[in-house]
Amino acid sequence: MAEHLLAPTATGRLDAWTAALTEVAIERAAKSAGLGKDRLGTGRLLRKSLDARKGFSVGFRMQVELLEKSELPSEVRPGPGAAAGIALGESDRRLPPPQRLPSQRRVVVVGSGPAGTFAALRLVQAGAQVALVEQGKQVQPRRRDLALLTRGELVADSNYCFGEGGAGTYSDGKLYTRVKDRQAVFETLCTLVEHGADPEIAVESRPHIGSNRLPGILAELRQHLIALGVEYHFGERVDDLLLTQRGELTGVRCASGRELLGDAVVLAVGHSARRIYELCARRGVELVAKPFAIGARVEHPQPLIDRMQYGSAAEHPALPAAFYQLTAQAGGRGVYSFCMCPGGWVVPCATEPEGLCTNGMSLKRRDSPLANAALVVTVEPADYAAWGLSPGDPLAGMAFQRALERSGYLAGGGGFIAPAQRLTDFMAGRRSDSVLRSTYRPGICPGDLASVLPPFVTAALREAARRFDRTMPGFLSKEAQLVGIETRTSSPVRIVRAASYMSPTLPGLYPIGEGAGYAGGIVSAAIDGLRAADAIIERFST
């Protein structure tokens, strides 16, 4: 195995570049390892990352695995192009299959996002009967509801946050994660590849699927789960937990009156499932308030971001739309860019009438003329007191979000139109009289985001933005614009669980994923689902 820094040397689309650069990397690695053509059997790409550090030439870092001819099965005869393959599917790199349950068990999974879907997959592979209930719609009819929202009409149970695949379905499909369990990460990525994702996601350092590609992959994955025996119940909102007179959990009741019974209930509801948080509070499930972050989306022309990050190489055809990741301490708080979407779109992710919040997404090609990212400031439970909310109330953060979203909605004048402000005006403390172009489809209007955001958020954003401009000269450009507001970076509530993944106050309830406060993205949520499923299998096997 060897690692080499390569500069771009040919023309073509990115996928063609990957193949060409892999061939070059294998050739150089073989030379470094002293493997001549008489001994080299083939090579496979393990990792590809873009190196655009300041002071270095822009290039790609390729990590490849070399196999000698003596290591290949006798029937393998590498031909032209064989060395450009991607190393997928090796059993030693993936999770072992789950142990089979000794007796049939029924599990209800609430939520069809990555945590719920991967938990359902692992459980059904172990022989459990799985019922997956989702308040929103399947990906295809869900698209129509998203179109309605861009025209100012909200479907409360089916939108950018609720529906098949959860909030991540229409948020670019970003797959990078800080989870260190390489087997679990590889398992997740390979499962997506098996159902239609580009194989390159298994080797890219910052992989993404694209909001236009992910719905089809989710539909394929759903068909696979159905074939394994999973029952899907779309359009069913869970309104209550079924308990015996002794307080034992036996399943869930939906708003339609449907009751789904199970030996365990997995809550994989996403960070916007406010009704579920309220239900848990009523039923005595232990909850705690947790920190989250709020702010606004900032849009820049993508070519401007490309020049900031790539310099003179900015227009090279091999380079993807540039991204950035910024962090700073300002006013004693963390301020950072979040969910950066190169060549992306700002989208409405409201789930309640008269409440405005935004998010970002990109298509696979990331070819929008504008880049966007959330610029957010950390919020602690102690901050709620200034708004008359009790820091000890686990639902106070949710009430804080609602109040800010209501303020943002009013500032836009209704119809989910967003208040927008030129970044230079925001920094100068003046209201914008006109706005720049934006990708936010319901529309924007001139506004003053300082009148919507809490003063401590406004002050921290201004201080941090000046630091960001020193890191990325040109960030405080006249071409940059804030579109507000962003409040759903993560759940403001944690549903407490023990090391067994089970609620200590309601045995049989397994809160998982981003909505329960234990993940932060597609891959980490999927892995949380896999681990929770293994915990359930272990419980039923002992």
Coordinates of C-alpha atoms in Angstrom, one line a residue:
M1 CA 0.0 0.0 0.0
A2 CA 1.3 3.5 -0.8
E3 CA 0.2 7.1 -0.8
H4 CA 1.2 9.7 -3.4
L5 CA 0.3 13.3 -4.0
L6 CA -0.6 13.8 -7.7
A7 CA -1.2 17.0 -9.7
P8 CA -3.9 17.0 -12.4
T9 CA -2.4 16.0 -15.8
A10 CA -5.2 15.3 -18.3
T11 CA -8.6 16.5 -19.3
G12 CA -12.0 15.0 -18.8
R13 CA -14.9 14.6 -16.4
L14 CA -14.2 13.8 -12.7
D15 CA -15.0 10.1 -13.0
A16 CA -12.6 9.8 -15.9
W17 CA -10.1 11.7 -13.9
T18 CA -10.4 9.3 -11.0
A19 CA -9.7 6.3 -13.3
A20 CA -6.8 8.0 -14.9
L21 CA -5.2 9.2 -11.7
T22 CA -5.6 5.8 -10.1
E23 CA -3.6 4.2 -12.9
V24 CA -0.9 6.8 -12.3
A25 CA -0.9 6.2 -8.6
I26 CA -0.7 2.5 -9.0
E27 CA 2.3 2.9 -11.4
R28 CA 4.1 5.2 -8.9
A29 CA 3.3 3.0 -5.9
A30 CA 4.5 -0.1 -7.7
K31 CA 7.8 1.7 -8.5
S32 CA 8.2 2.8 -4.9
A33 CA 7.5 -0.8 -3.7
G34 CA 10.0 -2.3 -6.2
L35 CA 7.2 -4.2 -8.1
G36 CA 8.0 -4.5 -11.8
K37 CA 5.4 -5.3 -14.4
D38 CA 6.4 -9.0 -14.2
R39 CA 5.2 -9.1 -10.5
L40 CA 2.3 -6.6 -10.4
G41 CA -1.0 -8.2 -10.7
T42 CA -3.4 -5.3 -10.2
G43 CA -4.1 -2.4 -7.9
R44 CA -7.2 -0.9 -6.3
L45 CA -8.2 2.5 -5.1
L46 CA -8.7 2.7 -1.4
R47 CA -8.9 6.5 -0.8
K48 CA -9.0 9.7 -2.8
S49 CA -8.8 13.2 -1.4
L50 CA -8.3 16.7 -2.7
D51 CA -5.3 18.5 -1.3
A52 CA -5.8 22.3 -1.7
R53 CA -3.9 23.5 1.3
K54 CA -2.6 27.0 1.1
G55 CA 1.1 27.1 0.0
F56 CA 0.8 23.8 -1.8
S57 CA 0.0 22.9 -5.4
V58 CA -3.6 21.8 -5.8
G59 CA -3.7 18.0 -6.4
F60 CA -5.2 14.7 -5.5
R61 CA -3.9 12.4 -2.8
M62 CA -4.5 8.7 -3.8
Q63 CA -4.1 5.7 -1.6
V64 CA -4.0 2.4 -3.5
E65 CA -3.6 -1.3 -2.6
L66 CA -1.2 -3.3 -4.8
L67 CA -1.6 -7.0 -5.4
E68 CA 1.1 -9.2 -6.8
K69 CA 0.3 -11.7 -9.4
S70 CA 1.0 -14.5 -6.9
E71 CA -1.7 -13.1 -4.7
L72 CA -4.4 -13.3 -7.3
P73 CA -6.8 -16.2 -7.8
S74 CA -5.7 -18.3 -10.8
E75 CA -8.8 -17.4 -12.8
V76 CA -8.2 -13.7 -12.5
R77 CA -6.5 -12.2 -15.5
P78 CA -6.2 -8.4 -15.2
G79 CA -6.8 -6.7 -18.5
P80 CA -6.6 -3.1 -19.6
G81 CA -8.1 -0.7 -17.1
A82 CA -8.3 -3.4 -14.4
A83 CA -6.0 -1.4 -12.2
A84 CA -8.5 1.5 -12.0
G85 CA -11.0 -0.5 -9.9
I86 CA -12.3 0.5 -6.5
A87 CA -11.8 -1.9 -3.6
L88 CA -15.4 -2.8 -2.6
G89 CA -17.1 -5.7 -0.8
E90 CA -14.2 -7.4 0.9
S91 CA -15.6 -9.3 3.8
D92 CA -12.8 -8.2 6.2
R93 CA -13.6 -4.6 5.7
R94 CA -17.4 -4.9 6.3
L95 CA -19.3 -5.7 9.4
P96 CA -20.0 -9.4 10.0
P97 CA -23.6 -10.4 9.5
P98 CA -25.8 -10.2 12.7
Q99 CA -26.3 -13.3 14.7
R100 CA -29.7 -15.0 14.2
L101 CA -32.3 -14.5 16.8
P102 CA -33.2 -17.8 18.7
S103 CA -36.9 -17.0 18.5
Q104 CA -39.1 -14.7 16.4
R105 CA -39.4 -11.2 17.7
R106 CA -41.3 -8.2 16.4
V107 CA -39.8 -4.7 16.4
V108 CA -41.5 -1.4 15.5
V109 CA -39.2 1.2 14.0
V110 CA -40.5 4.8 14.0
G111 CA -38.8 6.8 11.3
S112 CA -37.4 5.9 7.8
G113 CA -34.3 8.1 7.9
P114 CA -30.8 6.5 7.9
A115 CA -31.0 5.4 11.6
G116 CA -34.3 3.7 11.2
T117 CA -33.6 2.2 7.8
F118 CA -30.3 0.7 8.8
A119 CA -31.7 -0.5 12.1
A120 CA -34.5 -2.2 10.2
L121 CA -32.1 -3.8 7.8
R122 CA -29.9 -5.2 10.5
L123 CA -32.9 -6.5 12.5
V124 CA -34.6 -8.2 9.6
Q125 CA -31.3 -9.8 8.6
A126 CA -31.3 -11.4 12.1
G127 CA -34.7 -12.8 11.6
A128 CA -36.9 -10.2 13.4
Q129 CA -40.3 -9.2 12.1
V130 CA -39.9 -5.4 11.5
A131 CA -42.7 -2.8 11.0
L132 CA -41.3 0.5 9.8
V133 CA -43.7 3.5 10.4
E134 CA -43.2 6.9 8.8
Q135 CA -45.4 9.9 9.1
G136 CA -44.3 11.3 5.7
K137 CA -44.6 9.9 2.2
Q138 CA -42.4 7.9 -0.1
V139 CA -39.8 9.8 -2.0
Q140 CA -41.7 10.2 -5.2
P141 CA -45.0 11.7 -3.9
R142 CA -42.9 13.6 -1.3
R143 CA -41.4 15.6 -4.2
R144 CA -44.8 17.1 -5.0
D145 CA -45.1 18.3 -1.4
L146 CA -41.6 19.9 -1.6
A147 CA -42.8 21.8 -4.8
L148 CA -45.8 23.1 -2.8
L149 CA -43.5 24.4 -0.1
T150 CA -41.5 26.3 -2.6
R151 CA -44.8 28.1 -3.5
G152 CA -45.5 28.8 0.2
E153 CA -47.9 25.9 0.9
L154 CA -46.8 23.6 3.8
V155 CA -47.7 19.9 4.1
A156 CA -47.0 19.4 7.8
D157 CA -46.3 15.7 7.7
S158 CA -44.4 15.6 4.3
N159 CA -41.8 18.1 3.6
Y160 CA -38.0 18.6 3.7
C161 CA -37.8 17.1 7.2
F162 CA -40.4 14.4 7.1
G163 CA -40.8 11.5 4.7
E164 CA -38.8 8.6 3.3
G165 CA -35.1 9.0 4.1
G166 CA -35.7 11.8 6.6
A167 CA -34.2 15.2 6.4
G168 CA -31.0 13.9 4.7
T169 CA -32.9 12.9 1.5
Y170 CA -32.9 16.5 0.3
S171 CA -29.8 17.8 1.9
D172 CA -27.1 16.9 -0.6
G173 CA -26.5 13.4 0.7
K174 CA -23.3 14.3 2.5
L175 CA -21.6 11.1 3.7
Y176 CA -18.5 12.3 5.5
T177 CA -18.4 11.5 9.2
R178 CA -16.1 11.7 12.2
V179 CA -17.1 8.2 13.3
K180 CA -13.8 6.2 13.7
D181 CA -15.3 2.7 13.2
R182 CA -14.0 2.0 9.7
Q183 CA -15.9 -1.3 9.4
A184 CA -19.2 0.4 10.2
V185 CA -18.5 3.3 7.9
F186 CA -17.6 1.0 5.0
E187 CA -20.6 -1.2 5.7
T188 CA -22.9 1.8 5.4
L189 CA -21.2 3.1 2.2
C190 CA -21.2 -0.3 0.5
T191 CA -24.9 -0.8 1.3
L192 CA -25.6 2.5 -0.5
V193 CA -23.4 1.5 -3.4
E194 CA -25.3 -1.9 -3.7
H195 CA -28.5 0.1 -4.2
G196 CA -27.3 2.5 -6.8
A197 CA -24.9 5.0 -5.3
D198 CA -21.7 5.9 -7.2
P199 CA -18.9 3.4 -6.1
E200 CA -16.6 6.4 -5.6
I201 CA -18.4 7.3 -2.4
A202 CA -16.5 4.4 -0.8
V203 CA -13.1 6.0 -1.5
E204 CA -13.8 9.8 -1.6
S205 CA -12.6 11.7 1.5
R206 CA -15.7 13.9 1.4
P207 CA -18.3 11.8 -0.4
H208 CA -21.8 12.9 -1.3
I209 CA -24.6 11.4 -3.3
G210 CA -26.6 14.4 -4.4
S211 CA -30.2 15.2 -3.6
N212 CA -31.2 14.2 -7.1
R213 CA -29.7 10.7 -6.8
L214 CA -30.5 9.8 -3.2
P215 CA -34.3 9.3 -3.7
G216 CA -33.8 6.6 -6.3
I217 CA -31.3 4.8 -4.0
L218 CA -33.7 5.0 -1.1
A219 CA -36.5 3.5 -3.3
E220 CA -34.2 0.6 -4.2
L221 CA -33.2 0.1 -0.6
R222 CA -36.9 0.0 0.4
Q223 CA -37.6 -2.7 -2.1
H224 CA -34.8 -4.7 -0.8
L225 CA -36.1 -4.4 2.8
I226 CA -39.6 -5.3 1.7
A227 CA -38.2 -8.4 0.0
L228 CA -36.5 -9.4 3.3
G229 CA -39.9 -9.0 5.1
V230 CA -40.0 -5.4 6.4
E231 CA -43.5 -4.0 6.6
Y232 CA -43.7 -0.3 5.6
H233 CA -46.4 2.0 6.9
F234 CA -46.2 5.5 5.2
G235 CA -48.4 8.4 6.1
E236 CA -48.8 7.1 9.7
R237 CA -48.0 9.6 12.4
V238 CA -47.2 8.0 15.8
D239 CA -49.4 9.7 18.5
D240 CA -48.9 7.5 21.5
L241 CA -46.9 4.7 23.1
L242 CA -48.8 1.6 24.0
L243 CA -48.3 0.6 27.6
T244 CA -49.7 -2.2 29.8
Q245 CA -51.2 -1.4 33.2
R246 CA -47.8 -2.2 34.7
G247 CA -46.2 0.4 32.4
E248 CA -44.6 -2.1 30.0
L249 CA -44.1 -0.9 26.4
T250 CA -45.9 -3.0 23.8
G251 CA -46.0 -0.8 20.7
V252 CA -47.3 2.4 19.2
R253 CA -50.6 4.0 18.3
C254 CA -50.9 6.1 15.2
A255 CA -53.1 9.1 14.6
S256 CA -55.2 7.0 12.2
G257 CA -56.0 4.6 15.0
R258 CA -53.6 1.9 13.7
E259 CA -51.8 0.0 16.5
L260 CA -48.4 -1.6 15.8
L261 CA -47.3 -4.1 18.4
G262 CA -43.7 -5.1 19.1
D263 CA -41.3 -6.5 21.7
A264 CA -39.2 -3.3 21.2
V265 CA -39.8 0.2 19.7
V266 CA -37.0 2.0 18.0
L267 CA -37.4 5.8 17.9
A268 CA -35.5 7.1 14.9
V269 CA -37.5 10.2 14.3
G270 CA -35.1 13.0 13.3
H271 CA -34.2 16.3 14.8
S272 CA -37.6 18.0 14.0
A273 CA -40.0 15.5 15.5
R274 CA -41.4 17.9 18.1
R275 CA -44.6 15.9 18.6
I276 CA -42.5 12.9 19.6
Y277 CA -40.5 14.9 22.1
E278 CA -43.8 16.1 23.7
L279 CA -45.1 12.5 23.7
C280 CA -42.0 11.3 25.4
A281 CA -42.3 14.0 28.1
R282 CA -46.0 13.0 28.7
R283 CA -45.1 9.3 29.0
G284 CA -42.3 9.9 31.5
V285 CA -39.4 9.1 29.1
E286 CA -36.3 10.8 30.4
L287 CA -35.3 13.8 28.3
V288 CA -32.6 16.5 28.8
A289 CA -31.9 19.8 27.0
K290 CA -28.8 19.8 24.8
P291 CA -26.8 22.5 23.1
F292 CA -27.5 23.2 19.4
A293 CA -26.7 26.1 17.1
I294 CA -28.6 28.8 15.2
G295 CA -27.7 31.4 12.5
A296 CA -28.4 32.0 8.9
R297 CA -27.4 30.7 5.4
V298 CA -24.7 32.6 3.5
E299 CA -24.6 32.5 -0.3
H300 CA -21.6 33.4 -2.4
P301 CA -21.0 32.9 -6.2
Q302 CA -19.5 29.5 -6.6
P303 CA -16.7 30.8 -8.9
L304 CA -15.7 33.2 -6.1
I305 CA -15.4 30.3 -3.6
D306 CA -13.4 28.4 -6.2
R307 CA -10.9 31.2 -6.6
M308 CA -10.5 31.6 -2.8
Q309 CA -9.8 27.9 -2.4
Y310 CA -8.0 26.9 -5.6
G311 CA -6.3 30.1 -6.7
S312 CA -5.0 30.0 -10.3
A313 CA -6.2 26.4 -10.7
A314 CA -9.8 27.4 -10.1
E315 CA -11.1 26.7 -13.6
H316 CA -9.4 23.4 -14.0
P317 CA -11.9 20.9 -15.4
A318 CA -10.9 18.1 -12.9
L319 CA -11.6 20.1 -9.8
P320 CA -15.0 19.9 -8.2
A321 CA -16.9 22.9 -6.9
A322 CA -14.9 24.1 -3.9
F323 CA -16.1 23.8 -0.4
Y324 CA -15.0 25.4 2.9
Q325 CA -15.1 24.6 6.6
L326 CA -14.7 27.5 9.0
T327 CA -14.6 27.6 12.8
A328 CA -13.9 30.4 15.3
Q329 CA -14.4 31.3 18.9
A330 CA -16.3 34.6 19.2
G331 CA -17.8 36.0 22.4
G332 CA -16.9 32.9 24.2
R333 CA -19.0 30.8 21.8
G334 CA -18.2 28.4 19.0
V335 CA -19.1 29.8 15.5
Y336 CA -18.8 27.6 12.5
S337 CA -19.9 26.8 9.0
F338 CA -22.3 24.0 8.8
C339 CA -23.7 21.8 5.9
M340 CA -21.7 23.6 3.3
C341 CA -23.3 23.0 -0.1
P342 CA -20.9 23.8 -3.1
G343 CA -23.0 24.7 -6.2
G344 CA -26.1 24.2 -4.0
W345 CA -29.5 25.6 -3.2
V346 CA -31.0 27.1 0.0
V347 CA -34.3 25.4 0.7
P348 CA -37.2 25.8 3.1
C349 CA -37.3 23.2 5.8
A350 CA -40.3 24.4 7.8
T351 CA -42.5 21.8 9.5
E352 CA -45.0 24.1 11.2
P353 CA -47.3 26.9 9.9
E354 CA -45.9 30.4 10.3
G355 CA -42.4 29.1 11.2
L356 CA -39.5 29.8 8.9
C357 CA -36.2 27.9 8.8
T358 CA -33.8 27.1 6.0
N359 CA -31.4 24.4 5.0
G360 CA -29.1 23.6 2.1
M361 CA -28.8 21.0 -0.6
S362 CA -26.8 20.2 -3.7
L363 CA -27.4 18.0 -6.7
K364 CA -24.9 15.4 -7.8
R365 CA -23.1 17.7 -10.2
R366 CA -23.1 20.7 -7.8
D367 CA -23.7 23.0 -10.7
S368 CA -25.7 25.8 -9.1
P369 CA -24.1 29.2 -9.7
L370 CA -24.1 29.8 -5.9
A371 CA -22.5 28.1 -2.9
N372 CA -24.2 28.2 0.4
A373 CA -23.5 27.2 4.0
A374 CA -25.0 27.8 7.4
L375 CA -23.1 30.2 9.6
V376 CA -24.2 29.2 13.1
V377 CA -23.5 30.0 16.8
T378 CA -23.7 27.5 19.6
V379 CA -26.6 27.9 22.0
E380 CA -26.6 26.5 25.5
P381 CA -29.6 25.7 27.7
A382 CA -28.6 28.6 30.0
D383 CA -29.4 31.1 27.1
Y384 CA -33.1 30.3 27.2
A385 CA -33.6 32.2 30.5
A386 CA -33.5 35.6 28.7
W387 CA -36.6 34.5 26.8
G388 CA -38.5 33.5 29.9
L389 CA -37.8 29.8 29.4
S390 CA -36.5 27.5 32.1
P391 CA -33.0 26.0 31.4
G392 CA -34.1 23.0 33.4
D393 CA -37.1 22.3 31.0
P394 CA -35.9 19.7 28.5
L395 CA -38.3 21.2 25.9
A396 CA -37.2 24.8 26.4
G397 CA -34.8 24.6 23.4
M398 CA -37.7 23.5 21.2
A399 CA -39.7 26.5 22.4
F400 CA -36.7 28.7 21.7
Q401 CA -36.5 27.4 18.1
R402 CA -40.2 28.0 17.6
A403 CA -40.0 31.6 18.8
L404 CA -37.1 32.4 16.4
E405 CA -38.8 30.6 13.5
R406 CA -42.0 32.6 14.1
S407 CA -39.9 35.8 14.1
G408 CA -38.2 34.9 10.9
Y409 CA -41.6 34.1 9.2
L410 CA -43.0 37.5 10.2
A411 CA -39.8 39.2 9.0
G412 CA -40.3 37.7 5.5
G413 CA -43.9 38.8 5.4
G414 CA -45.4 35.2 5.2
G415 CA -45.6 32.5 2.6
F416 CA -42.2 31.2 3.8
I417 CA -40.4 34.1 2.1
A418 CA -37.1 34.6 3.8
P419 CA -35.6 37.9 5.1
A420 CA -32.2 38.4 3.4
Q421 CA -29.4 40.8 3.9
R422 CA -26.2 41.6 2.1
L423 CA -23.3 40.3 4.3
T424 CA -21.6 43.7 4.2
D425 CA -24.8 45.4 5.4
F426 CA -25.1 42.9 8.2
M427 CA -21.5 43.6 9.3
A428 CA -22.2 47.4 9.2
G429 CA -25.5 47.0 11.2
R430 CA -27.7 48.4 8.5
R431 CA -30.8 47.0 6.8
S432 CA -30.4 46.0 3.2
D433 CA -32.6 48.1 0.8
S434 CA -32.2 45.5 -2.0
V435 CA -31.1 41.9 -2.3
L436 CA -28.9 39.9 -4.5
R437 CA -30.0 36.8 -6.5
S438 CA -30.6 33.7 -4.4
T439 CA -31.4 30.1 -4.9
Y440 CA -34.1 30.1 -2.2
R441 CA -37.2 29.2 -4.2
P442 CA -40.1 30.6 -2.1
G443 CA -38.3 34.0 -2.5
I444 CA -36.5 36.5 -0.4
C445 CA -37.1 40.1 0.7
P446 CA -34.8 42.8 2.1
G447 CA -34.4 42.6 5.8
D448 CA -32.3 43.0 8.9
L449 CA -31.3 39.6 10.4
A450 CA -30.1 41.3 13.6
S451 CA -33.8 42.0 14.3
V452 CA -34.6 38.3 14.0
L453 CA -31.6 36.6 15.7
P454 CA -30.7 36.9 19.4
P455 CA -28.2 39.7 20.1
F456 CA -25.5 37.3 21.3
V457 CA -25.8 35.4 18.0
T458 CA -25.6 38.6 15.9
A459 CA -22.5 39.7 17.8
A460 CA -20.8 36.4 17.6
L461 CA -21.5 36.1 13.8
R462 CA -20.0 39.5 13.1
E463 CA -16.9 38.8 15.1
A464 CA -16.4 35.4 13.5
A465 CA -17.1 36.7 10.0
R466 CA -14.1 39.1 10.3
R467 CA -11.9 36.1 11.3
F468 CA -13.3 34.0 8.4
D469 CA -12.3 36.8 6.0
R470 CA -8.7 36.6 7.3
T471 CA -8.7 32.9 6.7
M472 CA -10.5 33.2 3.3
P473 CA -9.8 36.7 2.0
G474 CA -12.8 37.8 0.1
F475 CA -15.3 36.0 2.3
L476 CA -16.8 39.4 3.3
S477 CA -17.6 40.1 -0.3
K478 CA -20.2 42.5 -1.7
E479 CA -21.4 39.5 -3.6
A480 CA -22.3 37.6 -0.4
Q481 CA -25.7 37.5 1.1
L482 CA -27.3 36.1 4.3
V483 CA -30.6 34.3 4.0
G484 CA -32.3 33.6 7.3
I485 CA -32.8 31.8 9.5
E486 CA -31.2 28.4 10.3
T487 CA -32.4 26.7 13.5
R488 CA -32.4 23.0 12.8
T489 CA -28.7 22.2 12.9
S490 CA -29.3 19.4 15.4
S491 CA -31.9 18.3 18.0
P492 CA -32.3 20.7 21.0
V493 CA -33.3 17.6 23.0
R494 CA -31.6 14.4 24.0
I495 CA -33.7 11.3 24.7
V496 CA -31.7 9.7 27.4
R497 CA -30.5 6.1 26.9
A498 CA -28.2 3.7 28.7
A499 CA -25.2 1.8 27.3
S500 CA -27.7 -0.8 26.1
Y501 CA -29.2 1.9 23.8
M502 CA -32.4 1.5 25.8
S503 CA -34.3 4.2 27.7
P504 CA -33.6 3.8 31.4
T505 CA -37.2 5.0 32.2
L506 CA -39.1 3.0 29.6
P507 CA -37.5 -0.5 29.0
G508 CA -38.0 -1.6 25.4
L509 CA -37.7 1.9 23.9
Y510 CA -34.6 2.5 21.9
P511 CA -34.0 6.2 21.0
I512 CA -31.5 6.5 18.2
G513 CA -30.0 8.8 15.6
E514 CA -30.0 12.5 15.1
G515 CA -33.4 13.1 16.6
A516 CA -32.5 11.4 19.8
G517 CA -29.3 13.4 20.1
Y518 CA -26.8 10.7 19.2
A519 CA -25.7 11.4 15.6
G520 CA -25.0 14.2 13.2
G521 CA -25.4 13.2 9.6
I522 CA -26.4 10.3 7.3
V523 CA -23.5 8.0 8.0
S524 CA -23.3 8.5 11.8
A525 CA -27.1 8.0 12.1
A526 CA -27.0 4.9 10.0
I527 CA -24.2 3.5 12.2
D528 CA -26.2 4.4 15.3
G529 CA -29.0 2.3 13.8
L530 CA -26.8 -0.6 13.2
R531 CA -25.3 -0.6 16.7
A532 CA -28.8 -0.2 18.3
A533 CA -30.0 -3.2 16.3
D534 CA -27.1 -5.3 17.5
A535 CA -28.0 -4.3 21.1
I536 CA -31.6 -5.4 20.5
I537 CA -30.4 -8.7 19.0
E538 CA -28.1 -9.3 21.9
R539 CA -30.9 -8.6 24.4
F540 CA -33.2 -11.0 22.7
S541 CA -30.5 -13.6 22.4
T542 CA -29.6 -13.9 26.1

